[in-house]
Coordinates of C-alpha atoms in Angstrom, one line a residue:
M1 CA 99.7 -98.1 -181.9
L2 CA 99.1 -95.4 -184.5
N3 CA 102.8 -95.4 -185.3
L4 CA 102.7 -99.1 -185.7
L5 CA 99.8 -98.9 -188.1
K6 CA 101.4 -96.2 -190.2
N7 CA 104.9 -97.9 -190.4
N8 CA 102.9 -101.0 -191.8
H9 CA 101.3 -98.8 -194.4
L10 CA 97.8 -99.7 -193.0
I11 CA 96.6 -96.1 -192.5
G12 CA 97.5 -92.7 -193.9
D13 CA 98.3 -89.4 -192.5
T14 CA 94.6 -88.2 -192.7
V15 CA 93.3 -91.2 -190.6
E16 CA 95.9 -90.7 -188.1
D17 CA 95.1 -87.0 -187.8
I18 CA 91.4 -88.0 -187.3
F19 CA 92.0 -90.5 -184.5
K20 CA 94.5 -88.0 -182.8
N21 CA 91.9 -85.1 -182.9
Q22 CA 88.9 -87.2 -182.1
F23 CA 89.9 -89.3 -179.3
D24 CA 92.9 -87.2 -178.1
S25 CA 94.6 -88.3 -175.0
S26 CA 91.7 -90.3 -173.7
L27 CA 92.2 -93.3 -176.1
P28 CA 95.4 -94.9 -174.6
F29 CA 93.9 -94.8 -171.1
A30 CA 90.7 -96.3 -172.3
L31 CA 92.7 -99.1 -174.2
F32 CA 94.6 -99.7 -171.1
K33 CA 91.5 -100.0 -169.0
N34 CA 90.0 -102.3 -171.4
E35 CA 93.0 -104.6 -171.3
I36 CA 92.9 -104.7 -167.5
A37 CA 89.1 -105.4 -167.4
N38 CA 89.2 -108.3 -169.7
V39 CA 92.5 -109.9 -168.8
N40 CA 90.8 -112.8 -166.9
N41 CA 87.6 -112.8 -168.8
A42 CA 86.9 -115.5 -171.2
S43 CA 86.6 -115.0 -174.9
N44 CA 82.8 -114.8 -174.8
H45 CA 82.6 -112.8 -171.6
K46 CA 84.6 -109.8 -172.4
L47 CA 83.1 -106.3 -171.8
Y48 CA 83.7 -103.3 -173.8
S49 CA 82.9 -99.7 -172.8
E50 CA 81.2 -97.4 -175.2
E51 CA 84.3 -95.5 -175.9
I52 CA 86.0 -98.7 -177.0
R53 CA 83.0 -99.8 -179.1
E54 CA 83.0 -96.3 -180.8
F55 CA 86.8 -96.7 -181.5
C56 CA 86.5 -100.2 -182.9
L57 CA 83.5 -99.2 -185.1
T58 CA 85.6 -96.2 -186.4
L59 CA 88.8 -98.1 -187.2
H60 CA 86.9 -101.0 -188.7
F61 CA 85.0 -98.4 -190.9
Y62 CA 88.2 -96.8 -192.3
F63 CA 90.5 -99.9 -192.6
P64 CA 89.2 -103.5 -191.8
R65 CA 92.9 -104.8 -192.3
A66 CA 94.3 -102.3 -189.9
Y67 CA 91.6 -103.3 -187.3
E68 CA 92.6 -107.1 -187.6
F69 CA 96.3 -106.0 -187.2
I70 CA 95.5 -104.3 -183.9
R71 CA 93.4 -107.1 -182.8
Q72 CA 96.3 -109.4 -182.8
R73 CA 98.0 -107.3 -180.4
S74 CA 95.2 -106.1 -177.9
T75 CA 91.9 -107.2 -176.7
L76 CA 89.3 -105.8 -179.1
P77 CA 86.1 -107.5 -180.4
D78 CA 85.9 -109.8 -183.3
P79 CA 84.6 -108.2 -186.4
F80 CA 81.8 -110.7 -186.4
T81 CA 80.8 -109.1 -183.0
I82 CA 80.7 -105.6 -184.6
H83 CA 78.6 -107.0 -187.4
R84 CA 76.3 -108.5 -184.6
W85 CA 76.1 -104.9 -182.9
L86 CA 74.9 -103.6 -186.2
A87 CA 72.5 -106.4 -187.1
T88 CA 69.5 -104.8 -185.3
K89 CA 68.9 -102.4 -188.4
H90 CA 68.6 -102.9 -191.9
C91 CA 68.8 -99.5 -193.6
N92 CA 67.6 -100.7 -197.0
P93 CA 67.1 -98.1 -200.1
G94 CA 64.2 -95.8 -199.5
I95 CA 63.1 -94.1 -196.3
L96 CA 65.0 -95.2 -193.4
H97 CA 62.3 -96.3 -191.2
E98 CA 64.5 -97.3 -188.4
V99 CA 65.8 -93.6 -188.2
I100 CA 62.0 -92.3 -188.4
D101 CA 60.9 -94.7 -185.6
Y102 CA 63.8 -93.6 -183.6
F103 CA 62.8 -89.9 -183.8
K104 CA 59.2 -90.8 -183.2
H105 CA 60.1 -92.6 -180.0
K106 CA 62.4 -90.0 -178.8
L107 CA 59.9 -87.3 -179.5
K108 CA 57.2 -89.1 -177.5
S109 CA 59.3 -90.1 -174.5
E110 CA 61.9 -87.2 -174.3
T111 CA 60.1 -84.3 -176.0
S112 CA 62.2 -81.7 -173.9
K113 CA 65.5 -83.1 -175.0
F114 CA 64.6 -83.4 -178.7
L115 CA 63.0 -80.1 -179.5
H116 CA 65.7 -79.5 -181.9
V117 CA 64.4 -81.9 -184.3
K118 CA 60.8 -80.4 -184.2
D119 CA 61.7 -78.0 -187.0
V120 CA 64.5 -78.9 -189.5
A121 CA 65.8 -78.2 -192.8
L122 CA 65.6 -80.9 -195.6
I123 CA 68.8 -81.1 -197.8
Y124 CA 69.2 -83.5 -200.8
D125 CA 72.0 -84.2 -203.2
A126 CA 73.2 -87.0 -205.3
M127 CA 76.5 -88.9 -205.0
S128 CA 78.1 -91.0 -208.0
I129 CA 78.1 -94.7 -207.1
R130 CA 79.9 -97.6 -209.1
E131 CA 77.6 -99.0 -211.9
G132 CA 77.1 -102.8 -211.7
F133 CA 75.1 -105.2 -209.6
W134 CA 76.1 -107.1 -206.3
P135 CA 74.3 -109.8 -204.6
D136 CA 74.5 -109.8 -200.7
K137 CA 74.5 -113.0 -198.5
S138 CA 70.7 -113.1 -198.4
G139 CA 70.5 -113.5 -202.1
K140 CA 69.3 -110.0 -202.7
V141 CA 70.8 -108.1 -205.6
Y142 CA 71.8 -104.3 -205.2
G143 CA 72.8 -102.1 -208.1
Y144 CA 69.6 -101.4 -210.0
C145 CA 67.5 -98.3 -209.6
D146 CA 65.6 -98.4 -206.5
L147 CA 63.2 -95.8 -205.2
G148 CA 61.8 -97.6 -202.2
G149 CA 58.6 -98.3 -203.7
I150 CA 57.6 -94.6 -203.7
A151 CA 57.6 -94.1 -207.5
H152 CA 57.8 -96.5 -210.4
T153 CA 61.4 -97.2 -211.8
D154 CA 62.7 -99.7 -214.4
N155 CA 63.9 -102.6 -212.5
E156 CA 66.5 -103.6 -215.0
E157 CA 68.3 -100.2 -215.1
L158 CA 71.5 -99.9 -213.4
A159 CA 71.9 -97.0 -210.9
K160 CA 74.7 -94.4 -211.3
E161 CA 73.9 -92.2 -208.3
A162 CA 72.6 -92.3 -204.8
L163 CA 70.1 -89.5 -203.9
V164 CA 70.5 -88.8 -200.1
F165 CA 68.0 -86.9 -198.0
I166 CA 69.5 -85.3 -194.7
I167 CA 67.8 -83.3 -192.0
S168 CA 69.6 -80.6 -190.2
S169 CA 68.2 -78.9 -187.0
L170 CA 67.7 -75.3 -187.3
N171 CA 69.0 -74.5 -183.7
I172 CA 71.6 -76.9 -182.8
K173 CA 74.5 -78.7 -184.5
F174 CA 72.7 -81.9 -185.6
K175 CA 72.2 -83.6 -188.9
C176 CA 71.1 -87.2 -190.0
P177 CA 70.2 -89.1 -193.1
V178 CA 66.6 -90.0 -193.4
A179 CA 66.4 -91.5 -196.8
Y180 CA 68.4 -92.6 -199.9
F181 CA 67.5 -93.9 -203.2
F182 CA 69.5 -95.4 -206.1
I183 CA 68.7 -93.4 -209.2
N184 CA 69.9 -92.9 -212.9
K185 CA 69.1 -89.3 -214.4
I186 CA 66.0 -88.9 -212.3
N187 CA 63.4 -86.4 -213.6
A188 CA 61.8 -83.6 -211.8
T189 CA 58.3 -85.2 -211.5
V190 CA 59.6 -88.3 -209.8
Q191 CA 62.1 -86.3 -207.7
S192 CA 59.3 -84.2 -206.3
Q193 CA 57.2 -87.3 -205.5
L194 CA 60.2 -88.4 -203.3
V195 CA 60.4 -85.0 -201.6
L196 CA 56.9 -85.0 -200.7
A197 CA 57.0 -88.6 -199.4
V198 CA 60.0 -87.9 -197.1
I199 CA 58.2 -84.5 -195.9
S200 CA 55.1 -86.6 -195.1
V201 CA 57.0 -89.4 -193.3
L202 CA 58.8 -86.9 -191.2
Y203 CA 55.6 -85.1 -190.3
E204 CA 54.3 -88.5 -189.0
A205 CA 57.1 -88.7 -186.8
G206 CA 56.6 -85.2 -185.3
I207 CA 59.1 -83.4 -187.4
R208 CA 58.2 -80.5 -189.7
V209 CA 60.4 -79.5 -192.6
R210 CA 60.8 -75.8 -192.9
S211 CA 63.1 -75.5 -195.7
L212 CA 64.2 -77.6 -198.8
T213 CA 67.8 -77.1 -200.1
S214 CA 69.4 -78.4 -203.3
D215 CA 72.0 -77.3 -205.8
G216 CA 71.1 -75.0 -208.8
T217 CA 70.6 -77.8 -211.6
T218 CA 67.8 -77.5 -213.9
T219 CA 66.0 -80.6 -212.7
N220 CA 66.2 -79.2 -209.1
L221 CA 64.6 -75.8 -210.0
K222 CA 61.9 -77.8 -212.1
T223 CA 61.2 -79.7 -208.8
Y224 CA 60.7 -76.6 -207.1
E225 CA 58.0 -75.5 -209.6
I226 CA 56.3 -78.8 -209.5
L227 CA 56.2 -78.5 -205.8
G228 CA 54.3 -74.9 -205.9
C229 CA 56.9 -72.5 -206.4
S230 CA 57.0 -69.8 -209.1
L231 CA 60.2 -69.0 -210.8
D232 CA 58.9 -66.5 -213.4
H233 CA 61.2 -63.5 -213.3
A234 CA 58.2 -61.2 -213.1
N235 CA 56.8 -62.9 -209.9
I236 CA 59.0 -65.1 -208.1
Q237 CA 57.5 -67.2 -205.2
S238 CA 60.0 -69.2 -203.3
S239 CA 57.9 -71.3 -201.0
F240 CA 55.1 -73.9 -201.2
P241 CA 52.6 -75.1 -198.5
H242 CA 53.4 -78.1 -196.4
P243 CA 51.5 -81.0 -197.7
D244 CA 50.3 -82.2 -194.3
E245 CA 49.9 -78.7 -192.7
P246 CA 48.9 -76.1 -195.4
L247 CA 49.2 -73.2 -193.0
I248 CA 53.1 -73.8 -192.8
N249 CA 55.1 -72.7 -195.8
I250 CA 58.2 -74.8 -196.8
Y251 CA 61.1 -72.3 -198.2
C252 CA 63.2 -73.4 -201.1
I253 CA 66.7 -72.6 -201.1
V254 CA 69.6 -72.9 -203.6
D255 CA 72.8 -73.7 -202.1
P256 CA 74.7 -70.4 -201.9
C257 CA 78.2 -72.2 -202.4
H258 CA 77.1 -73.6 -205.7
L259 CA 75.7 -70.1 -206.7
M260 CA 79.0 -68.4 -206.0
K261 CA 80.8 -70.8 -208.3
I262 CA 78.2 -70.2 -211.0
C263 CA 78.6 -66.5 -210.4
R264 CA 82.5 -66.6 -210.7
N265 CA 82.2 -68.8 -213.9
C266 CA 79.8 -66.2 -215.6
M267 CA 82.1 -63.4 -214.7
A268 CA 85.1 -65.1 -216.3
E269 CA 83.5 -66.4 -219.4
L270 CA 80.6 -64.0 -220.4
S271 CA 80.1 -60.3 -220.8
L272 CA 78.3 -58.9 -217.8
S273 CA 77.2 -55.3 -217.4
H274 CA 75.1 -53.1 -215.0
S275 CA 73.6 -49.7 -216.1
G276 CA 75.8 -49.7 -219.2
N277 CA 79.1 -50.3 -217.2
K278 CA 81.0 -53.3 -218.0
I279 CA 81.9 -56.1 -215.4
S280 CA 85.1 -57.7 -216.4
F281 CA 87.4 -60.6 -214.8
D282 CA 90.2 -58.9 -216.6
Y283 CA 90.6 -56.5 -213.7
V284 CA 91.2 -59.5 -211.4
K285 CA 93.8 -60.9 -213.8
K286 CA 95.6 -57.5 -213.8
L287 CA 95.5 -57.3 -210.1
Y288 CA 97.2 -60.7 -209.9
E289 CA 99.9 -59.8 -212.5
I290 CA 100.8 -56.5 -210.5
Q291 CA 101.0 -58.7 -207.3
Q292 CA 103.4 -61.1 -209.1
I293 CA 105.5 -58.3 -210.4
E294 CA 105.6 -56.5 -207.0
N295 CA 106.1 -59.9 -205.3
S296 CA 103.6 -58.8 -202.7
K297 CA 99.8 -59.1 -202.2
F298 CA 97.3 -56.3 -201.5
A299 CA 95.8 -58.4 -198.5
N300 CA 93.9 -61.0 -200.7
K301 CA 94.5 -64.7 -201.5
L302 CA 94.7 -64.5 -205.3
S303 CA 97.0 -67.1 -206.8
S304 CA 97.4 -68.8 -210.2
L305 CA 94.6 -71.3 -209.2
H306 CA 92.1 -68.4 -208.9
I307 CA 93.0 -67.1 -212.3
F308 CA 93.4 -70.4 -214.2
H309 CA 90.5 -72.0 -212.7
K310 CA 89.2 -74.2 -215.4
N311 CA 90.4 -77.3 -213.8
K312 CA 89.1 -76.1 -210.5
K313 CA 85.6 -75.3 -211.2
I314 CA 84.1 -77.2 -208.3
S315 CA 86.2 -75.6 -205.7
V316 CA 84.2 -73.2 -203.6
P317 CA 87.0 -71.5 -201.8
L318 CA 88.6 -70.4 -204.9
A319 CA 85.3 -68.9 -206.1
V320 CA 84.6 -67.3 -202.9
Q321 CA 88.2 -65.8 -202.6
V322 CA 87.8 -64.2 -206.0
L323 CA 84.5 -62.6 -205.1
S324 CA 85.6 -61.3 -201.9
I325 CA 85.8 -57.9 -200.2
S326 CA 89.5 -58.1 -200.0
V327 CA 89.7 -58.3 -204.0
A328 CA 87.2 -55.5 -204.1
D329 CA 89.3 -53.3 -201.8
A330 CA 92.4 -54.0 -203.8
L331 CA 90.7 -53.1 -207.0
Q332 CA 89.4 -49.8 -205.4
F333 CA 92.8 -48.9 -204.1
L334 CA 94.3 -49.4 -207.7
Q335 CA 91.6 -47.4 -209.2
S336 CA 92.9 -44.2 -207.6
N337 CA 96.3 -45.1 -208.3
N338 CA 96.5 -46.9 -211.7
N339 CA 94.9 -45.8 -215.0
D340 CA 94.4 -49.4 -216.1
F341 CA 91.6 -49.6 -213.3
K342 CA 89.8 -46.4 -213.7
D343 CA 86.8 -48.1 -215.2
A344 CA 86.5 -50.8 -212.5
T345 CA 83.7 -49.4 -210.8
A346 CA 81.1 -51.8 -211.9
T347 CA 83.4 -54.7 -211.2
I348 CA 84.1 -53.6 -207.8
E349 CA 80.3 -53.1 -207.0
F350 CA 79.5 -56.5 -208.4
I351 CA 82.1 -58.2 -206.3
R352 CA 81.1 -56.4 -203.2
I353 CA 77.2 -57.2 -203.5
F354 CA 77.6 -61.0 -204.1
D355 CA 80.3 -61.2 -201.3
R356 CA 77.9 -59.5 -199.0
L357 CA 75.0 -61.7 -200.1
F358 CA 77.2 -64.9 -199.5
D359 CA 78.3 -63.8 -196.1
I360 CA 74.7 -63.3 -194.9
M361 CA 73.5 -66.6 -196.5
N362 CA 76.5 -68.6 -195.1
A363 CA 76.5 -67.0 -191.4
R364 CA 77.3 -70.0 -189.3
N365 CA 78.5 -68.6 -186.0
S366 CA 76.0 -67.2 -183.3
F367 CA 78.8 -64.7 -182.3
G368 CA 79.5 -63.5 -185.9
K369 CA 79.8 -59.8 -186.7
G370 CA 78.8 -57.6 -189.5
F371 CA 77.4 -59.3 -192.4
K372 CA 78.3 -62.8 -191.0
S373 CA 76.2 -62.2 -187.8
P374 CA 73.1 -64.4 -187.3
I375 CA 69.7 -63.0 -188.4
K376 CA 67.9 -61.5 -185.3
L377 CA 65.0 -59.4 -184.7
S378 CA 67.4 -56.5 -183.8
N379 CA 69.3 -56.6 -187.1
R380 CA 66.3 -57.9 -189.4
F381 CA 65.5 -54.5 -191.0
V382 CA 69.1 -53.7 -191.8
L383 CA 69.4 -57.1 -193.6
E384 CA 66.1 -56.7 -195.3
E385 CA 67.2 -53.3 -196.7
I386 CA 70.4 -55.1 -198.1
F387 CA 68.4 -57.9 -199.5
E388 CA 66.1 -55.3 -201.4
S389 CA 69.1 -53.3 -202.7
A390 CA 70.7 -56.5 -204.0
K391 CA 67.4 -57.7 -205.5
S392 CA 67.1 -54.3 -207.4
Y393 CA 70.7 -54.8 -208.5
I394 CA 70.3 -58.4 -209.8
L395 CA 67.1 -57.4 -211.7
Q396 CA 69.1 -54.7 -213.6
L397 CA 72.1 -56.9 -214.4
K398 CA 72.6 -57.8 -218.0
C399 CA 74.5 -60.6 -219.8
E400 CA 75.5 -60.3 -223.4
E401 CA 73.2 -57.3 -223.7
K402 CA 70.2 -59.4 -222.4
D403 CA 68.4 -59.3 -219.1
I404 CA 70.2 -61.9 -216.8
L405 CA 67.0 -63.7 -216.0
Q406 CA 66.2 -64.3 -219.7
H407 CA 69.7 -65.6 -220.5
R408 CA 70.5 -69.3 -220.6
R409 CA 73.1 -68.7 -217.8
K410 CA 70.7 -67.2 -215.4
T411 CA 71.0 -69.8 -212.6
F412 CA 73.2 -67.7 -210.3
A413 CA 71.0 -64.5 -210.6
L414 CA 67.7 -66.5 -210.2
G415 CA 69.2 -68.6 -207.4
F416 CA 70.1 -65.5 -205.4
L417 CA 66.5 -64.0 -205.9
I418 CA 65.0 -67.1 -204.5
N419 CA 67.4 -67.2 -201.5
I420 CA 66.7 -63.5 -200.7
L421 CA 62.9 -64.2 -200.5
S422 CA 63.3 -67.6 -198.6
Y423 CA 65.8 -66.6 -196.0
K424 CA 64.0 -63.3 -195.2
N425 CA 60.5 -65.0 -194.7
L426 CA 62.0 -68.2 -193.2
A427 CA 63.8 -66.1 -190.6
L428 CA 60.8 -64.1 -189.9
D429 CA 58.6 -67.2 -189.4
L430 CA 61.1 -68.8 -186.8
L431 CA 61.8 -65.5 -185.0
T432 CA 58.2 -64.3 -184.6
R433 CA 56.3 -67.6 -184.0
E434 CA 54.0 -67.8 -181.0
N435 CA 55.4 -71.2 -179.7
E436 CA 59.2 -71.4 -178.8
P437 CA 60.5 -68.6 -181.1
L438 CA 64.3 -68.8 -182.0
L439 CA 66.5 -66.1 -180.5
Y440 CA 68.5 -66.1 -183.8
F441 CA 68.6 -67.9 -187.2
L442 CA 71.7 -69.1 -188.8
P443 CA 71.4 -69.6 -192.5
Y444 CA 74.2 -72.1 -192.6
K445 CA 71.8 -74.7 -191.1
T446 CA 70.0 -74.9 -194.4
S447 CA 73.4 -75.3 -196.4
Q448 CA 74.2 -78.1 -198.6
D449 CA 77.5 -78.6 -196.9
H450 CA 75.9 -80.9 -194.6
A451 CA 75.3 -83.3 -197.5
E452 CA 78.8 -82.9 -198.9
I453 CA 80.3 -83.5 -195.5
T454 CA 78.4 -86.9 -195.2
F455 CA 79.4 -87.9 -198.7
S456 CA 83.1 -87.4 -197.7
C457 CA 82.7 -89.5 -194.7
I458 CA 81.0 -92.1 -197.0
R459 CA 84.0 -91.9 -199.5
S460 CA 86.4 -92.4 -196.6
A461 CA 85.1 -96.0 -195.8
G462 CA 87.5 -98.8 -196.6
G463 CA 90.4 -96.6 -197.7
W464 CA 88.9 -93.6 -199.5
N465 CA 86.7 -95.0 -202.1
N466 CA 85.1 -92.2 -204.4
N467 CA 82.7 -94.5 -206.1
P468 CA 81.3 -97.3 -203.7
S469 CA 79.1 -99.7 -205.1
A470 CA 75.3 -99.8 -204.2
L471 CA 75.9 -102.7 -201.7
Q472 CA 78.8 -100.8 -200.1
F473 CA 76.9 -97.7 -200.0
K474 CA 74.0 -99.3 -198.1
W475 CA 76.5 -100.9 -195.4
I476 CA 78.4 -97.7 -195.1
I477 CA 75.3 -95.7 -194.3
H478 CA 74.3 -98.5 -192.0
K479 CA 77.6 -98.1 -190.1
M480 CA 77.6 -94.3 -190.1
L481 CA 74.1 -94.4 -188.3
Y482 CA 75.7 -95.9 -185.1
R483 CA 77.8 -94.0 -182.8
N484 CA 81.1 -93.4 -184.2
S485 CA 84.0 -90.9 -184.8
V486 CA 84.1 -90.7 -188.6
L487 CA 85.0 -87.3 -189.9
S488 CA 85.2 -85.8 -193.2
S489 CA 88.5 -85.4 -195.2
K490 CA 90.5 -82.2 -195.2
N491 CA 90.6 -82.5 -198.9
A492 CA 86.8 -82.8 -199.4
N493 CA 84.6 -80.4 -201.5
C494 CA 83.9 -78.5 -198.3
Q495 CA 85.3 -78.7 -194.9
D496 CA 83.5 -79.2 -191.5
L497 CA 84.5 -75.9 -189.8
E498 CA 82.6 -76.6 -186.5
D499 CA 84.6 -77.1 -183.6
K500 CA 85.6 -80.7 -183.1
N501 CA 84.1 -80.9 -179.5
E502 CA 81.0 -79.5 -180.6
S503 CA 80.5 -81.2 -184.0
I504 CA 77.8 -83.8 -184.0
S505 CA 78.2 -87.1 -185.9
I506 CA 75.4 -88.4 -187.8
G507 CA 75.4 -91.6 -185.7
I508 CA 72.2 -91.7 -183.7
F509 CA 72.0 -95.6 -182.7
S510 CA 73.9 -96.9 -179.7
L511 CA 76.3 -99.9 -179.6
S512 CA 75.8 -100.2 -176.0
M513 CA 73.9 -103.2 -174.5
K514 CA 72.7 -101.4 -171.6
K515 CA 70.1 -99.4 -173.7
V516 CA 69.0 -102.5 -175.3
L517 CA 68.4 -104.0 -171.9
M518 CA 66.5 -101.0 -170.8
L519 CA 64.2 -101.2 -173.8
I520 CA 63.5 -104.9 -173.1
K521 CA 62.8 -104.0 -169.4
N522 CA 60.5 -101.1 -170.4
L523 CA 58.7 -103.4 -172.9
L524 CA 58.2 -106.0 -170.2
L525 CA 57.0 -103.3 -167.8
K526 CA 54.4 -102.1 -170.4
N527 CA 53.1 -105.7 -171.1
L528 CA 53.0 -106.9 -167.4
S529 CA 51.4 -103.7 -166.0
M530 CA 48.2 -104.8 -167.8
K531 CA 47.6 -107.4 -165.1
S532 CA 47.9 -107.7 -161.4
K533 CA 49.9 -110.7 -161.3
D534 CA 53.6 -110.4 -161.6
H535 CA 53.9 -113.7 -163.3
N536 CA 51.3 -113.5 -166.2
Y537 CA 53.4 -115.3 -168.9
S538 CA 50.8 -115.1 -171.7
L539 CA 51.3 -111.4 -172.1
M540 CA 54.8 -111.7 -173.5
P541 CA 55.2 -110.0 -176.9
V542 CA 54.2 -112.3 -179.7
T543 CA 57.2 -112.8 -181.9
D544 CA 58.1 -115.6 -184.0
Y545 CA 60.3 -117.3 -181.3
V546 CA 57.4 -116.9 -178.8
C547 CA 54.8 -118.3 -181.1
F548 CA 56.8 -121.4 -181.4
T549 CA 57.3 -121.5 -177.5
H550 CA 53.6 -121.3 -177.0
F551 CA 53.0 -124.0 -179.6
K552 CA 55.4 -126.4 -177.8
N553 CA 54.3 -125.4 -174.4
R554 CA 52.2 -128.1 -172.3
G555 CA 51.7 -126.1 -169.3
K556 CA 55.2 -126.3 -167.7
L557 CA 57.0 -123.6 -169.4
K558 CA 57.4 -120.4 -167.6
F559 CA 58.8 -116.9 -169.0
V560 CA 61.1 -114.9 -166.8
S561 CA 59.2 -112.3 -164.6
M562 CA 60.3 -108.7 -163.9
F563 CA 61.2 -109.7 -160.3
I564 CA 63.9 -112.1 -161.6
F565 CA 65.1 -109.6 -164.1
D566 CA 65.7 -107.2 -161.3
I567 CA 67.6 -109.6 -159.5
I568 CA 69.9 -110.6 -162.4
L569 CA 70.7 -106.8 -163.2
F570 CA 71.4 -106.1 -159.4
T571 CA 73.7 -109.2 -159.3
E572 CA 75.6 -107.9 -162.4
K573 CA 76.2 -104.5 -160.8
C574 CA 77.5 -106.3 -157.5
Y575 CA 79.7 -108.6 -159.7
Q576 CA 81.2 -105.7 -161.6
A577 CA 82.0 -104.0 -158.3
Y578 CA 84.0 -107.0 -157.4
S579 CA 85.6 -107.7 -160.8
V580 CA 88.9 -105.8 -159.8
D581 CA 89.4 -108.0 -156.6
I582 CA 88.0 -111.2 -158.2
K583 CA 90.6 -113.3 -156.0
N584 CA 88.7 -112.5 -152.9
N585 CA 87.4 -115.7 -151.6
N586 CA 84.3 -114.3 -150.1
F587 CA 83.1 -112.2 -152.8
K588 CA 80.3 -114.6 -153.8
K589 CA 79.0 -114.7 -150.3
D590 CA 79.2 -111.0 -150.1
I591 CA 77.1 -110.7 -153.5
I592 CA 74.5 -113.2 -152.3
L593 CA 74.0 -111.2 -149.0
K594 CA 73.6 -107.9 -150.9
V595 CA 71.0 -109.4 -153.2
Q596 CA 69.1 -110.9 -150.2
R597 CA 69.1 -107.5 -148.5
Q598 CA 67.9 -105.8 -151.7
F599 CA 65.0 -108.1 -152.6
L600 CA 63.7 -109.7 -149.1
D601 CA 61.7 -106.7 -148.3
Q602 CA 60.2 -106.8 -151.8
V603 CA 59.3 -110.5 -151.4
K604 CA 57.4 -109.8 -148.1
N605 CA 55.4 -107.1 -149.9
V606 CA 54.3 -109.4 -152.8
N607 CA 50.5 -110.1 -152.8
P608 CA 49.7 -113.7 -151.9
I609 CA 48.7 -114.4 -155.6
H610 CA 52.4 -114.3 -156.5
P611 CA 53.3 -117.9 -157.6
I612 CA 56.4 -118.3 -155.6
I613 CA 54.6 -117.3 -152.4
D614 CA 51.7 -119.6 -153.2
T615 CA 54.0 -122.6 -153.6
C616 CA 56.8 -122.2 -151.1
T617 CA 57.7 -120.6 -147.7
L618 CA 59.6 -117.4 -147.4
E619 CA 62.7 -119.3 -146.3
L620 CA 62.6 -121.4 -149.5
H621 CA 62.3 -118.4 -151.5
E622 CA 65.3 -116.7 -149.8
M623 CA 67.2 -120.0 -151.0
K624 CA 66.0 -119.6 -154.5
I625 CA 67.3 -115.9 -154.6
E626 CA 70.8 -117.2 -153.2
I627 CA 70.9 -120.1 -155.9
L628 CA 69.9 -117.6 -158.7
A629 CA 72.6 -115.1 -157.6
M630 CA 75.3 -118.1 -157.3
K631 CA 74.7 -119.5 -160.8
Y632 CA 74.4 -116.0 -162.3
N633 CA 76.7 -115.2 -165.3
K634 CA 76.6 -113.0 -168.5
N635 CA 75.0 -115.6 -170.7
V636 CA 71.9 -116.1 -168.6
L637 CA 70.8 -112.5 -169.5
Q638 CA 71.4 -113.1 -173.1
I639 CA 69.6 -116.3 -173.1
L640 CA 66.5 -115.0 -171.1
F641 CA 66.0 -112.1 -173.4
T642 CA 67.6 -112.0 -176.8
R643 CA 65.8 -115.3 -177.8
Y644 CA 62.4 -113.8 -177.1
F645 CA 63.1 -110.3 -178.6
Q646 CA 64.4 -109.0 -181.9
Y647 CA 66.3 -105.8 -181.8

């Protein structure tokens, strides 16, 4: 199937790799079972497993034309069906209240399973979108600046960016968008209002934000100051009290990957020095030239892209590979063997210190060794000593004969000082707290990589669109919040290095009808348990449809009871068990017998006030159960419930 799509130029190599890696060998078998299960089913009675639903949503997410091409050759749901699966959520600009309600419900009902979202890192970043305005089917126009009603904005100003807020769990692999806003050059005052609004809404849902991460732009640093941080070089304070729980501090973090890019750029473009010794990028260039002449490398990855990096300034791997311990080792080796490198001591020290800081602040593996190991109580003092040494080094760093913190290009130095304080204190809070302390802390959980990976997935929708429109952005976020297998591109700004079997998609909502039915059943149980009678129809949830039904009711309409609901669900299970051997002439009688055996004892135990017991004999009630089982089909369940509840 993938070869067929590729030969017809409907997908590219990247999408092919994603499907092969994500679904592996189980997909052909799942498609085969799907064909067998639906071979005799009518078009409106076809059943799809969760894996098939996930596959359909993923393929339709990447290339709708490819999905239509496959539908002509296999049994897959109509695109309208996929839209109907997604129609239960709206995901309008602003705070994603559907996501907040999901976490609120989960934390109340399944606290033990959702402890990983009790304490989270909040990460925000902006992504470019196509400028313009686009109406949707309802007539609403998207494309103007929209802050979700949290702050005032010019309704006639077209948006150029989407500001996205993502939460990342501090102890497992989990991330999820919680808000997005359409903006155009937002200022720090408005941005701080959005940050506080998101933090407060999360707190109401039972989620505490422990850290706040952004890149090192001037607006973001000013936002930190408005929130309560102090960025004065004489007295840096990297945290501010939680707006809803002042005893808890929220630690501000500047993304280490962005800091490494800025650090490399300053080293290559400006004159840096420490204690009077010059730090020069020329030594790195000379190392590259020697490797070219000798046609061999001193165990490093230097190439022409690392030296002539002006067209690749945003590439994090190039910056990190220049400021790496392998380059420092090569320079130190040449220092003792080549007179051209005899004054490279300051450059070697500069590279080693910032490489060490980046390794600590980017630790992502719980089994990491050395400086890439997680922060634990056992190694806390060693890392604090390294932090203090690096802090002292940065404070003595000079740029063009000026203290680095007083220079206009101070961002990388100030950012690393902020992170040194934040990571040290955040790790201490999480490792020594009284209730459920962490065994270790991985700084990568607070990285802005999670936002970049999400942006890569957004850009991949519909054939790799770098600048989706505002309306497209809304629907892409909408689709990604459902179970899917969408992955980031290998050519993205950063790569998802987590294992593919353990990496968690941002999709939290289920496409399965089974969970919707369970929600309906739980809602009915909650309402009907308020009275002793099983058939108290007046307690049905009051929705628009039910209000009209009550208005038209003249005493003869009855809503379905939980007893009938259980009969229908049990009959469905029996029917599915016989679906393979559908030609068996006795399968209907067998189903009826099973239903009678299952529910007759319950009928005998029903109180005399039960309407059916009041109005008919037990034998007649058995006949009614038999008729209900015989007339059962899939549409009965949908008609009885989806008309009365909006999900």
